[in-house]
Amino acid sequence: MAAPPRNRTTKEKAHVDNDALQRFCGAWRDMQCSRRGGDAFVVGAVYHIAEDLTDITLMDAYSGEVVRRMDGLSRPGLKVCAGGDMICVVSPGDGLLRVVDVATGDLTDLSMGCSAATGRNVSSGYTLGKVPATGEHKLLHVYAAANGSQSSEVLTITTGGGGGGCQWRATRSHPPMRIEHGISRSSATVGGVVHFLSPATTSAPRDRGVECDTIAAFDLATEQWRPALMDGPLPADQRHRGQRPNLGLAALDGRLVAVHHDYPGRTINLWSLTPNDTTWTKLHSLPIKNVLRGWEEEPTSHPAAAAEAKRGGRSKKRKKKKEEEVRWLCREKVAQPLAMVGDGRMAVWARGCEGAVRLHDPRTGACEEVAQVEKGGCVLGFYSGALAQGEEF
C-alpha cells in the first residue's frame, strides 16, 4: 500500500473540485492491473501530513499489488469511508460528498445534500453500508456536539441522473447509548445493520447498564436505531472499563465478530454472533505472536537487567536494555480482521508504529505478509468482486 514518492505542483495541491475528482476517477478506472479476474481487494488510504493530501488505493489481497489508485485528494477535514462496492469522499466543512464505484471508477456527486450537522464543535463519523433486500447504498452520519450528545442522519445514494435530489434525513431515533464513531474497528456492518461499540477511551462517561462490550445497532433499511442493546461476549469478570480499548468489531462471512486482544494471555479471541443475535460462539483463539510482530519474546525484566548491571559492563547493558524496551514499545498492538478470502485464510490489518496486511490461516497458524502499510495509512474496507477493465485490458 506504500505509495511511490511524488513531486506535486501547486495546482495538484489545490482543493479538489469536481473536474479534478473526475480526473482521479478516470485514472482509477484506466490503471492497468496484471492480475485479472481478482475477487478480493483491500481498500486503503494514506494521509500525508506535510502535504495535507490523501491517497486512496485498491490492493490485491493475495499479492499486495496496487491495482487502482487515486492520489492527491485534498480538502479541509476530508473523510473517506468504504462499504459495499463504493468509496465515499466527504468533507463536512464545505459540503463535499461524492461516491466512487470501486469496480468502474464512476463518480456520483451528492454535494447538494444539506447536512443538519453544523458548527465548529461537531465531530463526525461516517459509515457506508448496503441494504441487502433492495441493493441500496446508504450513508450513516453520526455526529456529536460539544456537550457530547449524539445525533444521526442518513442519506440514500442514488447514482442515476448524477445523484441529484439526495437529501440527508434525520434518523427516527437517537443512538441508545454513546457510541464510538471515529475509530473504524469499533463498528461493523452485517446484513444491512451497523453495529457500534461504546467510546474507546477508558475515561469516557458510560451510560447506565452499558458494559465495555455492549453493542448498539442501526438498521439501514428502517433507518432506526434498535432500542435494545446487545450484550457482548466477554465473561463477567473481564467486563471492566480497562478492556474497552482491547475490543473491536468485524464482519466475517456474513456474521458479526467481536475481536478481543487478551494481552496477558497472549491471544486474540474471535467471537461470532449466532444468526438469531442471541448467543456468542468462540471462533478462534489465535496466539498473538502468530499474527502480530514483536510478541515473539518478552523484554528483559528489570530485576534481571539490574543484576547484570552489577556484574559489570553497566553502560553496554543499559544500552541493550534500552533497545529491547524500544522494540517492545514499537511492537504491533492491534490485529483487525478484514474478511475471509476464497482459500479459507483471513485477511488481517496489523497495526503498530507501522502496519501491514497479512493473510492468516487459522487452521495452521501460518501468516503470510502481503503488503506494508506506510505511516499515516489505514485500511478503509474490503471489496469482493470483479473490476471493470479499461480499454488497454
Coordinates of C-alpha atoms in Angstrom, one line a residue:
M1 CA 0.0 0.0 0.0
A2 CA 3.0 2.2 0.1
A3 CA 3.0 5.0 -2.5
P4 CA 6.0 6.0 -4.5
P5 CA 7.5 9.5 -4.0
R6 CA 5.7 12.3 -5.8
N7 CA 6.5 15.9 -6.6
R8 CA 3.2 17.7 -6.6
T9 CA 2.7 21.0 -8.3
T10 CA 0.8 23.9 -6.7
K11 CA -2.1 23.0 -9.0
E12 CA -2.1 19.4 -7.8
K13 CA -2.2 20.6 -4.1
A14 CA -5.3 22.8 -4.7
H15 CA -8.6 21.7 -3.3
V16 CA -10.3 19.0 -5.2
D17 CA -13.1 20.4 -7.5
N18 CA -15.4 18.3 -9.5
D19 CA -13.2 18.3 -12.6
A20 CA -10.2 17.2 -10.6
L21 CA -12.0 14.4 -8.9
Q22 CA -13.3 13.3 -12.3
R23 CA -9.7 13.0 -13.5
F24 CA -8.8 11.0 -10.4
C25 CA -11.7 8.6 -11.1
G26 CA -10.6 8.3 -14.7
A27 CA -7.1 7.3 -13.6
W28 CA -8.6 4.8 -11.1
R29 CA -10.6 3.2 -13.9
D30 CA -7.9 3.2 -16.5
M31 CA -4.9 2.0 -14.4
Q32 CA -3.7 -1.4 -15.7
C33 CA -3.6 -4.4 -13.5
S34 CA -1.6 -7.5 -14.2
R35 CA -3.8 -9.8 -12.1
R36 CA -7.1 -10.2 -14.0
G37 CA -10.2 -11.7 -12.6
G38 CA -9.3 -10.9 -9.0
D39 CA -12.1 -11.0 -6.4
A40 CA -10.5 -9.9 -3.1
F41 CA -9.2 -6.4 -2.7
V42 CA -8.2 -4.2 0.3
V43 CA -9.4 -0.5 0.1
G44 CA -6.8 1.7 1.8
A45 CA -5.9 5.3 2.4
V46 CA -2.7 7.2 3.2
Y47 CA -2.8 10.7 4.7
H48 CA 0.3 12.8 4.1
I49 CA 0.5 15.3 6.9
A50 CA 3.1 17.6 5.4
E51 CA 1.2 18.0 2.2
D52 CA -2.3 17.7 3.7
L53 CA -3.2 15.2 0.9
T54 CA -4.9 11.8 1.0
D55 CA -4.2 8.9 -1.4
I56 CA -6.7 6.1 -1.9
T57 CA -5.6 2.7 -3.2
L58 CA -7.2 -0.7 -4.1
M59 CA -4.8 -3.5 -3.4
D60 CA -4.9 -7.2 -4.4
A61 CA -5.4 -9.1 -1.2
Y62 CA -3.4 -12.1 -2.4
S63 CA -0.3 -10.4 -4.0
G64 CA -0.3 -6.9 -2.4
E65 CA -0.2 -5.3 -5.9
V66 CA -1.9 -1.9 -6.0
V67 CA -4.3 -2.3 -8.9
R68 CA -6.1 1.1 -8.7
R69 CA -5.1 4.4 -7.1
M70 CA -6.5 7.9 -6.6
D71 CA -3.7 10.2 -5.5
G72 CA -3.6 13.7 -4.1
L73 CA -7.1 14.3 -2.7
S74 CA -7.1 17.5 -0.7
R75 CA -9.9 19.1 1.3
P76 CA -10.1 20.6 4.8
G77 CA -11.3 17.8 7.2
L78 CA -11.5 15.2 4.3
K79 CA -13.0 11.9 5.4
V80 CA -13.1 8.7 3.4
C81 CA -15.1 5.6 4.0
A82 CA -15.9 2.4 2.1
G83 CA -18.7 -0.1 2.1
G84 CA -20.4 -2.5 -0.2
D85 CA -18.8 -1.7 -3.6
M86 CA -18.4 2.0 -3.1
I87 CA -16.0 4.6 -1.7
C88 CA -17.3 7.8 -0.2
V89 CA -15.3 11.0 0.0
V90 CA -16.8 13.5 2.5
S91 CA -15.7 17.0 3.7
P92 CA -18.2 18.2 6.3
G93 CA -16.7 21.7 6.4
D94 CA -17.7 22.7 2.9
G95 CA -20.3 20.2 1.9
L96 CA -18.3 17.9 -0.4
L97 CA -19.9 14.5 -0.7
R98 CA -19.1 12.2 -3.6
V99 CA -19.1 8.4 -4.1
V100 CA -16.9 6.4 -6.4
D101 CA -17.9 2.9 -7.7
V102 CA -14.9 0.6 -6.8
A103 CA -15.3 -1.6 -9.9
T104 CA -15.8 1.1 -12.5
G105 CA -14.4 4.3 -11.1
D106 CA -17.7 6.1 -11.9
L107 CA -18.3 9.2 -9.8
T108 CA -21.6 10.5 -8.3
D109 CA -21.8 14.0 -6.9
L110 CA -24.1 14.2 -3.9
S111 CA -22.8 17.5 -2.6
M112 CA -26.2 19.3 -2.9
G113 CA -27.5 17.4 0.2
C114 CA -27.6 19.7 3.2
S115 CA -26.4 18.2 6.5
A116 CA -28.0 19.0 9.8
A117 CA -24.6 18.8 11.5
T118 CA -23.3 22.3 11.5
G119 CA -20.9 24.3 13.7
R120 CA -17.2 24.2 14.6
N121 CA -17.5 21.9 17.6
V122 CA -19.2 19.0 15.8
S123 CA -17.3 15.7 15.5
S124 CA -18.5 13.4 12.7
G125 CA -18.2 9.8 11.7
Y126 CA -19.5 8.2 8.5
T127 CA -20.4 4.6 7.7
L128 CA -21.3 3.4 4.2
G129 CA -23.4 0.3 4.0
K130 CA -25.7 -1.7 1.7
V131 CA -29.3 -2.8 2.3
P132 CA -29.4 -6.5 1.1
A133 CA -33.1 -6.5 0.3
T134 CA -33.0 -3.5 -2.1
G135 CA -29.3 -3.3 -3.0
E136 CA -29.4 0.4 -2.0
H137 CA -26.3 2.0 -0.5
K138 CA -26.9 4.3 2.4
L139 CA -24.5 6.7 4.3
L140 CA -25.0 6.9 8.0
H141 CA -23.6 10.1 9.6
V142 CA -23.3 10.1 13.4
Y143 CA -22.2 13.4 14.9
A144 CA -21.6 14.8 18.4
A145 CA -22.0 18.3 19.8
A146 CA -19.5 19.9 22.2
N147 CA -21.6 18.7 25.2
G148 CA -21.2 15.0 24.0
S149 CA -24.8 14.5 22.9
Q150 CA -25.0 12.4 19.7
S151 CA -27.4 12.6 16.8
S152 CA -27.6 10.9 13.4
E153 CA -28.8 11.3 9.9
V154 CA -28.9 9.1 6.8
L155 CA -28.7 9.5 3.1
T156 CA -29.7 7.1 0.3
I157 CA -27.1 7.1 -2.5
T158 CA -28.6 7.3 -6.0
T159 CA -26.2 7.0 -8.8
G160 CA -28.6 7.7 -11.7
G161 CA -29.0 11.2 -13.0
G162 CA -25.9 12.5 -11.3
G163 CA -27.2 11.9 -7.8
G164 CA -29.4 14.9 -7.8
G165 CA -32.2 15.1 -5.2
C166 CA -30.4 13.2 -2.5
Q167 CA -31.0 14.7 0.9
W168 CA -29.9 14.0 4.5
R169 CA -32.8 12.7 6.7
A170 CA -32.7 12.8 10.4
T171 CA -33.0 9.3 11.8
R172 CA -36.2 8.4 13.6
S173 CA -34.4 7.8 16.8
H174 CA -31.1 8.7 18.5
P175 CA -28.3 6.2 19.4
P176 CA -29.4 4.2 22.5
M177 CA -26.0 4.8 24.1
R178 CA -22.9 6.9 23.4
I179 CA -21.1 5.1 20.6
E180 CA -17.6 5.3 19.1
H181 CA -18.0 6.8 15.7
G182 CA -14.4 7.9 15.0
I183 CA -12.5 4.6 15.1
S184 CA -13.2 2.2 12.2
R185 CA -12.6 -1.0 14.2
S186 CA -15.3 0.0 16.7
S187 CA -18.1 -0.7 14.2
A188 CA -19.0 -3.4 11.6
T189 CA -21.9 -3.7 9.1
V190 CA -23.6 -7.1 8.7
G191 CA -26.8 -7.8 6.8
G192 CA -27.6 -4.1 6.4
V193 CA -27.2 -3.4 10.2
V194 CA -24.4 -1.2 11.5
H195 CA -23.1 -2.3 14.9
F196 CA -21.2 0.1 17.2
L197 CA -19.2 -0.3 20.5
S198 CA -19.2 2.4 23.2
P199 CA -16.4 5.1 23.1
A200 CA -13.0 3.6 23.1
T201 CA -11.4 5.9 25.7
T202 CA -11.5 4.4 29.2
S203 CA -12.2 7.9 30.7
A204 CA -15.4 8.4 28.6
P205 CA -18.6 8.6 30.6
R206 CA -20.5 5.3 30.4
D207 CA -24.3 5.2 30.2
R208 CA -26.1 3.2 32.8
G209 CA -26.3 -0.5 32.0
V210 CA -23.6 -0.3 29.4
E211 CA -20.6 -2.6 29.7
C212 CA -17.3 -2.3 27.8
D213 CA -18.5 -4.8 25.2
T214 CA -22.1 -3.6 24.9
I215 CA -23.2 -3.1 21.2
A216 CA -25.7 -0.6 19.7
A217 CA -27.2 -1.4 16.3
F218 CA -28.6 0.8 13.5
D219 CA -30.9 -0.8 10.8
L220 CA -30.1 0.8 7.4
A221 CA -33.4 -0.5 5.9
T222 CA -35.7 1.0 8.5
E223 CA -33.3 3.9 9.3
Q224 CA -33.8 3.4 13.0
W225 CA -31.6 2.6 16.0
R226 CA -32.7 -0.6 17.6
P227 CA -33.8 0.3 21.1
A228 CA -32.4 -2.9 22.7
L229 CA -28.7 -3.0 23.4
M230 CA -26.8 -6.2 22.7
D231 CA -24.6 -7.9 25.3
G232 CA -21.0 -8.6 24.2
P233 CA -19.1 -11.9 24.6
L234 CA -16.7 -11.2 27.4
P235 CA -17.1 -13.1 30.7
A236 CA -18.4 -11.1 33.5
D237 CA -15.1 -10.8 35.3
Q238 CA -13.5 -9.2 32.2
R239 CA -16.2 -6.6 31.7
H240 CA -14.3 -3.6 33.1
R241 CA -13.5 -0.2 31.7
G242 CA -9.9 -1.1 31.0
Q243 CA -10.8 -3.8 28.5
R244 CA -12.6 -1.4 26.1
P245 CA -9.5 -0.4 24.1
N246 CA -8.8 -4.1 23.6
L247 CA -12.1 -4.7 21.8
G248 CA -13.1 -4.3 18.2
L249 CA -15.8 -5.5 15.7
A250 CA -15.5 -7.1 12.3
A251 CA -17.7 -8.7 9.6
L252 CA -16.6 -12.2 8.6
D253 CA -18.5 -14.5 6.3
G254 CA -21.7 -12.5 6.9
R255 CA -21.5 -12.7 10.6
L256 CA -20.7 -10.1 13.3
V257 CA -17.5 -10.9 15.1
A258 CA -16.1 -9.4 18.3
V259 CA -12.3 -9.2 18.5
H260 CA -10.7 -9.3 21.9
H261 CA -7.0 -8.8 22.4
D262 CA -6.2 -10.7 25.6
Y263 CA -2.6 -9.3 26.1
P264 CA -1.9 -11.1 29.4
G265 CA -3.0 -14.4 27.8
R266 CA -1.1 -13.6 24.6
T267 CA -4.1 -14.5 22.5
I268 CA -6.6 -12.8 20.1
N269 CA -10.1 -14.2 20.7
L270 CA -12.7 -14.0 17.9
W271 CA -16.3 -14.5 18.9
S272 CA -19.1 -14.9 16.4
L273 CA -22.7 -13.9 17.0
T274 CA -25.2 -16.5 16.0
P275 CA -27.8 -15.7 13.3
N276 CA -30.5 -15.2 15.8
D277 CA -28.4 -12.5 17.5
T278 CA -28.7 -14.1 21.0
T279 CA -25.5 -16.0 21.7
W280 CA -21.8 -15.7 21.0
T281 CA -19.6 -18.6 19.9
K282 CA -15.8 -18.6 20.1
L283 CA -14.4 -19.0 16.6
H284 CA -10.7 -18.9 17.3
S285 CA -8.2 -18.2 20.0
L286 CA -5.2 -17.1 17.9
P287 CA -1.7 -16.9 19.5
I288 CA -0.9 -13.2 19.3
K289 CA 2.7 -14.0 18.2
N290 CA 1.4 -15.7 15.0
V291 CA -0.4 -12.6 13.9
L292 CA 1.4 -9.6 15.3
R293 CA 5.1 -8.8 15.1
G294 CA 7.2 -8.1 18.3
W295 CA 5.5 -10.7 20.6
E296 CA 7.9 -13.5 19.9
E297 CA 9.8 -12.9 23.2
E298 CA 9.4 -10.9 26.4
P299 CA 11.6 -7.9 27.0
T300 CA 14.4 -8.2 29.6
S301 CA 12.9 -7.9 33.0
H302 CA 14.0 -5.0 35.1
P303 CA 15.4 -7.2 38.1
A304 CA 17.4 -9.3 35.7
A305 CA 18.8 -6.2 33.9
A306 CA 19.8 -4.7 37.3
A307 CA 21.6 -7.9 38.3
E308 CA 23.5 -7.9 35.1
A309 CA 24.5 -4.3 35.5
K310 CA 26.0 -5.0 38.9
R311 CA 28.3 -7.6 37.4
G312 CA 30.0 -5.0 35.1
G313 CA 29.6 -3.6 31.7
R314 CA 26.9 -1.3 33.1
S315 CA 26.8 1.2 30.2
K316 CA 26.7 -1.5 27.5
K317 CA 23.9 -3.4 29.3
R318 CA 21.9 -0.3 29.8
K319 CA 22.1 0.4 26.1
K320 CA 21.0 -3.2 25.3
K321 CA 18.1 -2.9 27.8
K322 CA 17.0 0.4 26.3
E323 CA 17.0 -1.1 22.7
E324 CA 14.9 -4.0 23.9
E325 CA 12.4 -1.7 25.6
V326 CA 12.1 0.4 22.4
R327 CA 11.4 -2.7 20.3
W328 CA 8.9 -3.8 22.9
L329 CA 7.1 -0.5 22.8
C330 CA 7.1 -0.4 19.0
R331 CA 5.6 -3.9 18.6
E332 CA 2.3 -4.3 16.7
K333 CA -0.6 -4.0 19.0
V334 CA -3.8 -4.5 17.1
A335 CA -5.0 -7.1 14.6
Q336 CA -8.2 -6.1 12.8
P337 CA -9.8 -8.9 10.7
L338 CA -10.9 -7.7 7.3
A339 CA -12.5 -10.7 5.5
M340 CA -12.2 -14.4 4.8
V341 CA -10.8 -14.9 1.4
G342 CA -11.5 -17.8 -1.0
D343 CA -8.8 -20.2 0.2
G344 CA -10.0 -20.1 3.8
R345 CA -7.5 -17.6 5.1
M346 CA -8.3 -14.4 6.9
A347 CA -7.1 -11.1 5.7
V348 CA -5.9 -9.1 8.7
W349 CA -4.7 -5.5 9.2
A350 CA -1.9 -5.5 11.7
R351 CA -1.3 -2.1 13.4
G352 CA 1.5 -0.6 15.4
C353 CA 4.1 2.1 14.8
E354 CA 3.8 0.8 11.3
G355 CA 1.3 -1.6 9.8
A356 CA 0.8 -4.5 7.4
V357 CA -1.8 -6.5 5.6
R358 CA -1.4 -10.3 6.2
L359 CA -3.2 -13.5 5.3
H360 CA -3.6 -15.7 8.4
D361 CA -4.6 -19.4 8.2
P362 CA -6.5 -20.2 11.4
R363 CA -6.1 -23.9 10.7
T364 CA -2.3 -24.0 10.6
G365 CA -1.3 -20.7 12.3
A366 CA 0.7 -19.7 9.2
C367 CA 0.7 -16.0 8.4
E368 CA 1.8 -14.5 5.1
E369 CA 2.6 -10.8 4.8
V370 CA 1.0 -9.3 1.7
A371 CA 2.0 -5.6 2.0
Q372 CA 3.3 -3.0 4.3
V373 CA 1.0 -0.1 5.3
E374 CA 3.1 3.0 5.4
K375 CA 2.9 5.6 8.3
G376 CA -0.3 7.6 8.1
G377 CA -2.0 4.7 6.3
C378 CA -5.2 2.9 7.2
V379 CA -7.5 0.3 5.8
L380 CA -11.0 1.5 4.9
G381 CA -12.6 -1.7 3.9
F382 CA -12.6 -4.9 1.8
Y383 CA -14.1 -5.3 -1.7
S384 CA -15.0 -8.7 -3.2
G385 CA -15.9 -8.6 -6.9
A386 CA -14.6 -8.1 -10.4
L387 CA -13.1 -4.8 -11.7
A388 CA -14.2 -3.2 -14.9
Q389 CA -11.3 -3.2 -17.3
G390 CA -10.1 -0.2 -19.2
E391 CA -9.5 0.0 -23.0
E392 CA -6.0 -1.5 -22.7
F393 CA -7.0 -4.6 -20.8

